[in-house]
């Protein structure tokens, strides 16, 4: 549901939301029209369990076997800890470019700049990785979608190249939507989320009613070293899926009553996604025709749907997954665009004047949206080089997002320990007059656990495992791709700062 808020003109009094934004030193340039459901849709679309579970189910299963299911609740709990910290921040700082703004205000401008820099790059990589997900679904619906070669598997050379081509087409469409009026953006996003929720409910119900085995199967492991191997490598699936819940905060300057809305929709988007994704994993494991024929580890849930439910119904449900993938790519690109816009507005990036322009006609940062789309498209070209690029791209973006998260929860914990962060002042209220969301006395332990979890997961994801990143051997750059890319991004950022001098 979209709520339209009045927009002030030069001759009219500013709205309360506009006055509040002015208190942070910013003008209302983006259109403030989003209601609670649209805010929820921003976070749920980014997470998009249909997109990411279908994209990475095979990876988790191939290493952890059925027991990789348990990585889901582990990661979900960890991310809920992070989301709790972010909900406090969303209530106090309802600004676009949330992670950048929060890290800056909790620490120093330089530290916040690096958090925003990593987040912008990470988000661009996430956009590209999301667009690649079409390859996991479209060829299973109709072989004609395999435009390059004959092998649709994303791990094959022809499958990887076709994934890049389909992704480029999708990025073109999402970029167009991201430069239009945000009523179009919100409408497309809301339709996509509604279709995804309905699709998840149908898929889960059908899979559970077609179950061939009992839930005890999740106690079995694969060949990755038992339960520990399943939790470490198999956790990549859950870690990739359960990010982006703070997108509701990214859209705060377009949300009506953001101090009240953003904290609530941050939690609701993550918890809804967590429940839906867990049921998808369980349903896929229980209904799979075979756990040992190798297809579950290569084709994932698409194989389960078409094999168990039949081509007709299975392909209809896969079509719903396509809608979810398109909505997810759109939402992630929107989130990346708002981060880019927020930093450019503060003159923190090259070509900031151009990137921060918001045409009055649309209220959308069009140049920033096009920039994100072009950069993500360039990244997809890596997939033409080698199938391993898909996993390298996917893992790299997760690591950068986790690092940026830790660059918020870390300074927040320091401020708690110094007694500089705690219960809001009684006069600090949300738009309805209620007290701002706070963790109260639970803030310190939740914040500490959130930081420890974030660092541990970052190390786990970035560890250069040859069996994960370079299974065919001979591509050392893929094995070390994540560390090289993150390191290169930090060096590039430091170089830019050094050449430009002290940033304003």
mmCIF file of C-alpha atoms in Angstrom, residues 27 64 101 166 194 207 234 255 258 264 306 351 411 418:
data_model
loop_
_atom_site.group_PDB
_atom_site.id
_atom_site.type_symbol
_atom_site.label_atom_id
_atom_site.label_comp_id
_atom_site.label_asym_id
_atom_site.label_seq_id
_atom_site.Cartn_x
_atom_site.Cartn_y
_atom_site.Cartn_z
ATOM 1 C CA UNK A 27 16.470 19.189 1.943
ATOM 2 C CA UNK A 64 26.597 -29.819 3.934
ATOM 3 C CA UNK A 101 25.032 7.786 7.929
ATOM 4 C CA UNK A 166 19.974 -12.738 -19.057
ATOM 5 C CA UNK A 194 2.855 -9.830 -2.900
ATOM 6 C CA UNK A 207 6.320 -29.461 -1.198
ATOM 7 C CA UNK A 234 26.706 -24.608 4.065
ATOM 8 C CA UNK A 255 8.745 6.885 3.960
ATOM 9 C CA UNK A 258 10.031 6.821 9.221
ATOM 10 C CA UNK A 264 9.185 -2.227 12.619
ATOM 11 C CA UNK A 306 9.591 -29.660 -11.822
ATOM 12 C CA UNK A 351 31.363 13.398 -9.577
ATOM 13 C CA UNK A 411 31.315 1.798 16.954
ATOM 14 C CA UNK A 418 31.488 4.502 27.173
#
